[in-house]
Amino acid sequence: MASFPLSAKEEIVERFLDAAVRGDLPQLRMLLTHTPSLINQTGYSGWTALMLAARNGHYNVVEALLSHGCDKLPVNSSSQTAYDIAKFWGHSHISNLLAQTDDRCSGVLPELYFCRETLDRQSDKRTDKAWLEAQQSDPNTVYLLFSNINPMVSRCEEDKSSEVLNKLCRFRYDGVKDLFQKPTTKLIFLGVEKMNSSSSCSQVQEGSWEPPAWFAIGTDEDATELLKRCRGKNCFFTTFSPKIDLLTFSEEEAGIVAHARSVLVWHDRYSFCSTCGSGTSLEEGGHKRRCLNSECRSLKGVHNTCYPRVDPVVIMLVVHPDRNQCLLGRKKSFPVGMFSCLAGFIEPGEAIEDAVRREVEEESGVKVGLVRYICSQPWPMPSNLMIGCLAIATSTNIKVDQNEIEEARWFTRQQIAESLHRGANPALMLPPSQTIAHQLIRYWICKNANL
Amino acid sequence: MASFPLSAKEEIVERFLDAAVRGDLPQLRMLLTHTPSLINQTGYSGWTALMLAARNGHYNVVEALLSHGCDKLPVNSSSQTAYDIAKFWGHSHISNLLAQTDDRCSGVLPELYFCRETLDRQSDKRTDKAWLEAQQSDPNTVYLLFSNINPMVSRCEEDKSSEVLNKLCRFRYDGVKDLFQKPTTKLIFLGVEKMNSSSSCSQVQEGSWEPPAWFAIGTDEDATELLKRCRGKNCFFTTFSPKIDLLTFSEEEAGIVAHARSVLVWHDRYSFCSTCGSGTSLEEGGHKRRCLNSECRSLKGVHNTCYPRVDPVVIMLVVHPDRNQCLLGRKKSFPVGMFSCLAGFIEPGEAIEDAVRREVEEESGVKVGLVRYICSQPWPMPSNLMIGCLAIATSTNIKVDQNEIEEARWFTRQQIAESLHRGANPALMLPPSQTIAHQLIRYWICKNANL
């Protein structure tokens, strides 16, 4: 029988995977040095080098692959991860290693979308009027323009391969100063560029040592008139409807949008003093509102009525007592086939862990014991703080509250791993990677052993 | 030389400690069975059985003592915990055991004050008007009376030894129904008693299977007139000034006060619609306010303006890079000698971990790397959610922001352990055990090795 000759690329992948099977660390390292992209390549039935090394008990190879940033998540055609394989074949030192590697470094828990802090908020400067005014007219200062609460963006048409579709339009003082005359204009001081941030954020002029300040401007001017200020084509105001629009910024810009939009929505909804009903004025670089009625109680002492609202929300992946299934639910408004983590607002007088237990039982009828905090994410729709947890169920019967969700169901680890790894699946679509729900689900798949 | 004879009690403590020294597990178990109170007894220089077993490398004795609920926190006269002793003498299997024991079970991380949920909130019942009205006039229903935001309590004069000083005054329908006529009265549905809650909460009548509902009433009636409703003497309205008054309820009642007071403060400060300045009315069992202006934007869709506010706060114990010191600060308003954890509000567009880093650097100038969530606590002054973290410093120079705190200082593990174990110390007073700050500090002392 004649076999078809392998291409040069196929041949090098074969050699790499073979080195993993044999535990030939020098050969594997040599190949990786020349061709770093080999690391996550798959061979027969979707097996990666990590899986093959795990199958054959080569601890040092697994260690080396992980230290080179190998992805632990992929599944083979039998929907097994490298961890599953090591565990099945009784290589417990390897399965422990695969479960224990530090979350952040191994990419199990990446930096979340909306979380990158490109600007230093410098909140002490908010009360320094002279400093703020000097920054406003500084030629290096960056302004972002919001039509009410929607940022002006330009569409990146060039790079079709990138997930980044929208880019914030940036203005200098001369391009926006006329807007400051209007009393309804809201000016929000967002911070100054961090000294160590990449120059992609804004170009710092030679010889200038002061990092530029950034402001957001919220205006009720006509949107078409505002767009004329922009020389570039393809500019528009996002409406965040569908909300997915908000998930197409770069990591750097997403963090800035999260801050600016949350504060502007607060101004939009909290223009009047809730204590006495009078009008209010902006203070402290747009981070405070003060009641204009000098008799108002809100002016005596410090009151939360004067500061932006942040609503804490618990979002949790509920794990079955058998540790091999998880509970996901869907709202009527979700796209067909999409399921996600349960979530709900924390109530007054409630701890995080108790809110998780209450919400899960209310929405699904399932009782929860252990709750473990994993990560958090600001979510500027309008101004939530998502507090992400894993929760271990102590009961399994589902009884859905139809007012909250349409359906809730237990999914096996295999179903989840397939959907995560293979992408869109008509039977089970998971929320996009920018969401904390996605990251909690991914975390559980990667860390299953350690709960 | 004649030695003084030991008392019977002293003798049994001696025998118990001697068994720990020798690793005589049968003897130790026999003594504990007869006299469980022996477990935390101290002998010469403040050494406990746990310390002696740790000193002499008796792993099985340490294990047995922990399983009997032995306290790991005490320090001997050299300010060493059992963990320190095991570590110093090279018994790493014992020091690991002492560090690893499950937090909740071992009492390292107890249930926090304000966190006990005696009532089931049954939030789905808030929209069921008929059910709520039936509960209101039910003779088993329990009412708590608040003069504006301050609960009516009776002072427990009998039991001087208890930390519980205040007890909520409870009313039946007949005692409060006249208040419902007044339009300014606020009625908050708090929930129904949990089926498994202790009968100390309220007496359930024989043959009655419906657990009683609880309501809080907020009224602006004259406080003296209100007090006449109470037959008991020693009744009054707490003013929470100083706030410490709020920390003298039983665990059961503290959780109820946290919920009721947070919601009542919200009503007190948010009577007017913040979107249009109109008046608002109460709905959903006192958990929603609706704008009375039918044109208001807040009536279209779901808006946070209509729901109680919960303000997330990060509170963190910053640990020195040497892992042997922690950073505490004091505000001008603190009692003399008191230091506590740093804390601050989470801002819009900010994750928990980033808020910890920003607040610590703003207040103290210290930079923070790793942040680890430990526990959370509702804090009804007025409606905060305290999110407690440990944070590992990456720099040590302190530069205090005088607007925020008066002083910040590194304290050694020994100084903290002494203050925790020996109580009031003029040089360093820690916040009371009801606070999450105290529990974070205690947690760090107990778990030092595992950060």
CSV table of N, CA and C in Angstrom, one decimal, chain B residues 347-441:
chain,number,residue,atom,x,y,z
B,347,GLU,N,-15.8,52.3,42.0
B,347,GLU,CA,-16.3,53.4,41.1
B,347,GLU,C,-17.0,52.7,39.9
B,348,PRO,N,-17.8,53.5,39.2
B,348,PRO,CA,-18.3,53.0,37.9
B,348,PRO,C,-17.2,52.5,37.0
B,349,GLY,N,-17.5,51.4,36.3
B,349,GLY,CA,-16.5,50.9,35.4
B,349,GLY,C,-15.3,50.3,36.0
B,350,GLU,N,-15.4,49.7,37.2
B,350,GLU,CA,-14.2,49.2,37.9
B,350,GLU,C,-14.5,47.8,38.4
B,351,ALA,N,-13.5,46.9,38.3
B,351,ALA,CA,-13.6,45.6,38.9
B,351,ALA,C,-13.2,45.7,40.3
B,352,ILE,N,-13.5,44.6,41.1
B,352,ILE,CA,-13.2,44.6,42.5
B,352,ILE,C,-11.7,44.7,42.7
B,353,GLU,N,-10.9,43.9,42.0
B,353,GLU,CA,-9.5,43.9,42.2
B,353,GLU,C,-8.8,45.2,41.9
B,354,ASP,N,-9.3,45.9,40.8
B,354,ASP,CA,-8.8,47.2,40.4
B,354,ASP,C,-9.1,48.3,41.5
B,355,ALA,N,-10.3,48.2,42.0
B,355,ALA,CA,-10.7,49.1,43.1
B,355,ALA,C,-9.8,49.0,44.3
B,356,VAL,N,-9.5,47.7,44.7
B,356,VAL,CA,-8.6,47.5,45.8
B,356,VAL,C,-7.2,48.2,45.5
B,357,ARG,N,-6.7,48.0,44.3
B,357,ARG,CA,-5.4,48.6,44.0
B,357,ARG,C,-5.4,50.1,44.0
B,358,ARG,N,-6.5,50.6,43.4
B,358,ARG,CA,-6.6,52.1,43.4
B,358,ARG,C,-6.7,52.7,44.7
B,359,GLU,N,-7.6,52.1,45.6
B,359,GLU,CA,-7.9,52.7,46.9
B,359,GLU,C,-6.6,52.7,47.8
B,360,VAL,N,-5.9,51.5,47.7
B,360,VAL,CA,-4.8,51.4,48.6
B,360,VAL,C,-3.7,52.4,48.2
B,361,GLU,N,-3.5,52.6,46.9
B,361,GLU,CA,-2.5,53.5,46.4
B,361,GLU,C,-2.9,54.9,46.7
B,362,GLU,N,-4.2,55.3,46.5
B,362,GLU,CA,-4.6,56.6,46.8
B,362,GLU,C,-4.5,57.0,48.3
B,363,GLU,N,-4.9,56.1,49.1
B,363,GLU,CA,-4.9,56.4,50.6
B,363,GLU,C,-3.5,56.3,51.2
B,364,SER,N,-2.7,55.3,50.8
B,364,SER,CA,-1.5,55.1,51.5
B,364,SER,C,-0.2,55.2,50.6
B,365,GLY,N,-0.4,55.3,49.3
B,365,GLY,CA,0.8,55.3,48.4
B,365,GLY,C,1.4,53.9,48.2
B,366,VAL,N,0.9,52.9,48.8
B,366,VAL,CA,1.5,51.5,48.7
B,366,VAL,C,0.8,50.9,47.4
B,367,LYS,N,1.7,50.2,46.7
B,367,LYS,CA,1.2,49.5,45.5
B,367,LYS,C,0.9,48.0,45.8
B,368,VAL,N,-0.1,47.5,45.2
B,368,VAL,CA,-0.6,46.2,45.4
B,368,VAL,C,-0.6,45.3,44.2
B,369,GLY,N,-0.2,44.1,44.4
B,369,GLY,CA,-0.2,43.1,43.2
B,369,GLY,C,-1.4,42.2,43.4
B,370,LEU,N,-1.2,41.0,43.9
B,370,LEU,CA,-2.2,40.0,44.0
B,370,LEU,C,-3.3,40.4,45.0
B,371,VAL,N,-4.6,40.2,44.6
B,371,VAL,CA,-5.8,40.5,45.4
B,371,VAL,C,-6.6,39.2,45.5
B,372,ARG,N,-7.0,38.9,46.7
B,372,ARG,CA,-7.7,37.7,46.9
B,372,ARG,C,-9.0,38.0,47.7
B,373,TYR,N,-10.2,37.6,47.2
B,373,TYR,CA,-11.4,37.8,47.8
B,373,TYR,C,-11.5,36.8,49.0
B,374,ILE,N,-12.0,37.3,50.2
B,374,ILE,CA,-12.2,36.4,51.3
B,374,ILE,C,-13.6,36.3,51.7
B,375,CYS,N,-14.3,37.4,51.9
B,375,CYS,CA,-15.7,37.2,52.4
B,375,CYS,C,-16.4,38.6,52.2
B,376,SER,N,-17.7,38.6,52.4
B,376,SER,CA,-18.5,39.9,52.2
B,376,SER,C,-19.5,40.1,53.4
B,377,GLN,N,-19.9,41.3,53.6
B,377,GLN,CA,-20.8,41.6,54.7
B,377,GLN,C,-21.7,42.8,54.3
B,378,PRO,N,-23.0,42.7,54.5
B,378,PRO,CA,-23.8,43.9,54.3
B,378,PRO,C,-23.6,44.8,55.5
B,379,TRP,N,-23.6,46.1,55.2
B,379,TRP,CA,-23.3,47.1,56.3
B,379,TRP,C,-24.3,48.2,56.2
B,380,PRO,N,-25.3,48.2,57.0
B,380,PRO,CA,-26.5,49.0,56.8
B,380,PRO,C,-26.3,50.5,57.3
B,381,MET,N,-25.2,51.1,56.9
B,381,MET,CA,-24.9,52.5,57.3
B,381,MET,C,-24.5,53.3,56.1
B,382,PRO,N,-25.3,53.6,55.1
B,382,PRO,CA,-26.7,53.2,55.1
B,382,PRO,C,-27.0,51.9,54.4
B,383,SER,N,-26.3,51.6,53.3
B,383,SER,CA,-26.6,50.4,52.6
B,383,SER,C,-25.4,49.9,51.8
B,384,ASN,N,-24.3,49.6,52.5
B,384,ASN,CA,-23.1,49.2,51.8
B,384,ASN,C,-23.0,47.7,51.7
B,385,LEU,N,-22.3,47.2,50.7
B,385,LEU,CA,-21.9,45.8,50.6
B,385,LEU,C,-20.4,45.8,50.7
B,386,MET,N,-19.9,45.3,51.9
B,386,MET,CA,-18.5,45.3,52.1
B,386,MET,C,-17.9,44.1,51.5
B,387,ILE,N,-16.9,44.3,50.6
B,387,ILE,CA,-16.3,43.1,49.9
B,387,ILE,C,-14.9,43.0,50.4
B,388,GLY,N,-14.6,42.0,51.2
B,388,GLY,CA,-13.4,41.9,52.0
B,388,GLY,C,-12.3,41.1,51.2
B,389,CYS,N,-11.1,41.7,51.1
B,389,CYS,CA,-10.0,41.0,50.4
B,389,CYS,C,-8.7,41.1,51.2
B,390,LEU,N,-7.8,40.2,50.9
B,390,LEU,CA,-6.4,40.3,51.2
B,390,LEU,C,-5.7,40.8,50.0
B,391,ALA,N,-4.7,41.7,50.2
B,391,ALA,CA,-4.0,42.2,49.1
B,391,ALA,C,-2.5,42.2,49.4
B,392,ILE,N,-1.7,41.7,48.4
B,392,ILE,CA,-0.3,41.6,48.7
B,392,ILE,C,0.4,42.8,48.1
B,393,ALA,N,1.1,43.6,49.0
B,393,ALA,CA,1.8,44.8,48.6
B,393,ALA,C,3.0,44.4,47.7
B,394,THR,N,3.3,45.3,46.7
B,394,THR,CA,4.6,45.2,46.0
B,394,THR,C,5.5,46.3,46.2
B,395,SER,N,5.1,47.3,47.1
B,395,SER,CA,6.0,48.4,47.6
B,395,SER,C,5.6,48.6,49.0
B,396,THR,N,6.5,49.3,49.7
B,396,THR,CA,6.3,49.4,51.2
B,396,THR,C,6.3,50.8,51.7
B,397,ASN,N,6.8,51.8,50.9
B,397,ASN,CA,6.8,53.2,51.4
B,397,ASN,C,5.4,53.7,51.5
B,398,ILE,N,5.1,54.4,52.7
B,398,ILE,CA,3.8,54.9,53.0
B,398,ILE,C,3.8,56.4,52.7
B,399,LYS,N,2.8,56.9,52.0
B,399,LYS,CA,2.5,58.3,51.8
B,399,LYS,C,1.0,58.5,51.9
B,400,VAL,N,0.6,59.0,53.1
B,400,VAL,CA,-0.8,59.0,53.4
B,400,VAL,C,-1.5,60.2,52.7
B,401,ASP,N,-2.7,60.0,52.2
B,401,ASP,CA,-3.6,61.1,51.7
B,401,ASP,C,-4.3,61.6,52.9
B,402,GLN,N,-3.9,62.8,53.4
B,402,GLN,CA,-4.5,63.3,54.6
B,402,GLN,C,-6.0,63.6,54.6
B,403,ASN,N,-6.5,63.7,53.3
B,403,ASN,CA,-8.0,63.9,53.2
B,403,ASN,C,-8.7,62.7,53.6
B,404,GLU,N,-8.1,61.5,53.4
B,404,GLU,CA,-8.8,60.3,53.6
B,404,GLU,C,-8.5,59.7,55.0
B,405,ILE,N,-7.2,59.6,55.4
B,405,ILE,CA,-6.8,59.0,56.6
B,405,ILE,C,-5.8,59.8,57.3
B,406,GLU,N,-5.7,59.7,58.6
B,406,GLU,CA,-4.7,60.5,59.4
B,406,GLU,C,-3.4,59.8,59.4
B,407,GLU,N,-3.4,58.5,59.5
B,407,GLU,CA,-2.1,57.8,59.6
B,407,GLU,C,-2.2,56.4,59.1
B,408,ALA,N,-1.2,55.8,58.5
B,408,ALA,CA,-1.2,54.4,58.1
B,408,ALA,C,0.2,53.9,58.5
B,409,ARG,N,0.2,52.6,58.9
B,409,ARG,CA,1.4,52.1,59.5
B,409,ARG,C,1.5,50.5,59.2
B,410,TRP,N,2.7,50.0,59.1
B,410,TRP,CA,2.9,48.6,59.0
B,410,TRP,C,2.9,48.0,60.5
B,411,PHE,N,2.2,47.0,60.7
B,411,PHE,CA,2.2,46.3,62.0
B,411,PHE,C,2.7,44.9,61.9
B,412,THR,N,3.5,44.4,62.8
B,412,THR,CA,4.0,43.1,62.7
B,412,THR,C,2.9,42.1,63.1
B,413,ARG,N,3.1,40.9,62.6
B,413,ARG,CA,2.2,39.8,62.9
B,413,ARG,C,2.0,39.6,64.4
B,414,GLN,N,3.2,39.8,65.1
B,414,GLN,CA,3.2,39.7,66.6
B,414,GLN,C,2.3,40.7,67.3
B,415,GLN,N,2.4,42.0,66.8
B,415,GLN,CA,1.6,43.1,67.4
B,415,GLN,C,0.1,42.8,67.2
B,416,ILE,N,-0.2,42.3,66.0
B,416,ILE,CA,-1.6,42.1,65.7
B,416,ILE,C,-2.1,40.9,66.5
B,417,ALA,N,-1.4,39.8,66.6
B,417,ALA,CA,-1.8,38.6,67.3
B,417,ALA,C,-2.0,39.0,68.8
B,418,GLU,N,-1.1,39.8,69.4
B,418,GLU,CA,-1.3,40.2,70.8
B,418,GLU,C,-2.5,41.0,71.0
B,419,SER,N,-2.8,42.0,70.1
B,419,SER,CA,-3.9,42.8,70.2
B,419,SER,C,-5.2,42.0,70.1
B,420,LEU,N,-5.2,41.1,69.1
B,420,LEU,CA,-6.4,40.2,68.9
B,420,LEU,C,-6.7,39.3,70.1
B,421,HIS,N,-5.6,38.7,70.6
B,421,HIS,CA,-5.8,37.7,71.7
B,421,HIS,C,-6.0,38.3,73.0
B,422,ARG,N,-5.2,39.4,73.3
B,422,ARG,CA,-5.3,39.9,74.6
B,422,ARG,C,-6.3,41.0,74.8
B,423,GLY,N,-6.9,41.5,73.7
B,423,GLY,CA,-7.9,42.5,73.7
B,423,GLY,C,-7.3,43.9,73.8
B,424,ALA,N,-8.0,44.8,74.4
B,424,ALA,CA,-7.7,46.2,74.4
B,424,ALA,C,-6.2,46.5,74.7
B,425,ASN,N,-5.5,47.2,73.9
B,425,ASN,CA,-4.1,47.5,74.0
B,425,ASN,C,-4.0,48.9,73.7
B,426,PRO,N,-3.4,49.8,74.6
B,426,PRO,CA,-3.4,51.2,74.3
B,426,PRO,C,-2.7,51.5,73.0
B,427,ALA,N,-1.7,50.7,72.6
B,427,ALA,CA,-0.9,51.0,71.4
B,427,ALA,C,-1.6,50.6,70.1
B,428,LEU,N,-2.5,49.6,70.2
B,428,LEU,CA,-3.1,49.2,69.0
B,428,LEU,C,-4.5,48.5,69.3
B,429,MET,N,-5.5,49.3,69.0
B,429,MET,CA,-6.9,48.7,69.2
B,429,MET,C,-7.4,48.4,67.9
B,430,LEU,N,-8.0,47.2,67.7
B,430,LEU,CA,-8.5,46.7,66.5
B,430,LEU,C,-10.1,46.9,66.5
B,431,PRO,N,-10.7,47.0,65.3
B,431,PRO,CA,-12.2,47.2,65.3
B,431,PRO,C,-12.8,45.9,65.9
B,432,PRO,N,-14.1,46.1,66.4
B,432,PRO,CA,-14.8,45.0,67.1
B,432,PRO,C,-15.1,43.8,66.2
B,433,SER,N,-15.3,42.6,66.8
B,433,SER,CA,-15.4,41.4,66.1
B,433,SER,C,-16.6,41.4,65.1
B,434,GLN,N,-17.6,42.3,65.3
B,434,GLN,CA,-18.7,42.3,64.4
B,434,GLN,C,-18.4,42.8,63.0
B,435,THR,N,-17.2,43.5,62.9
B,435,THR,CA,-16.8,44.1,61.6
B,435,THR,C,-16.0,43.1,60.7
B,436,ILE,N,-16.2,43.3,59.5
B,436,ILE,CA,-15.4,42.5,58.5
B,436,ILE,C,-13.9,42.8,58.6
B,437,ALA,N,-13.6,44.0,59.0
B,437,ALA,CA,-12.2,44.4,59.1
B,437,ALA,C,-11.5,43.5,60.2
B,438,HIS,N,-12.2,43.3,61.3
B,438,HIS,CA,-11.7,42.4,62.4
B,438,HIS,C,-11.5,41.0,61.8
B,439,GLN,N,-12.5,40.5,61.1
B,439,GLN,CA,-12.4,39.2,60.6
B,439,GLN,C,-11.3,38.9,59.6
B,440,LEU,N,-11.1,40.0,58.7
B,440,LEU,CA,-10.0,39.9,57.8
B,440,LEU,C,-8.7,39.8,58.5
B,441,ILE,N,-8.5,40.6,59.5
B,441,ILE,CA,-7.3,40.6,60.3
B,441,ILE,C,-7.1,39.3,60.9
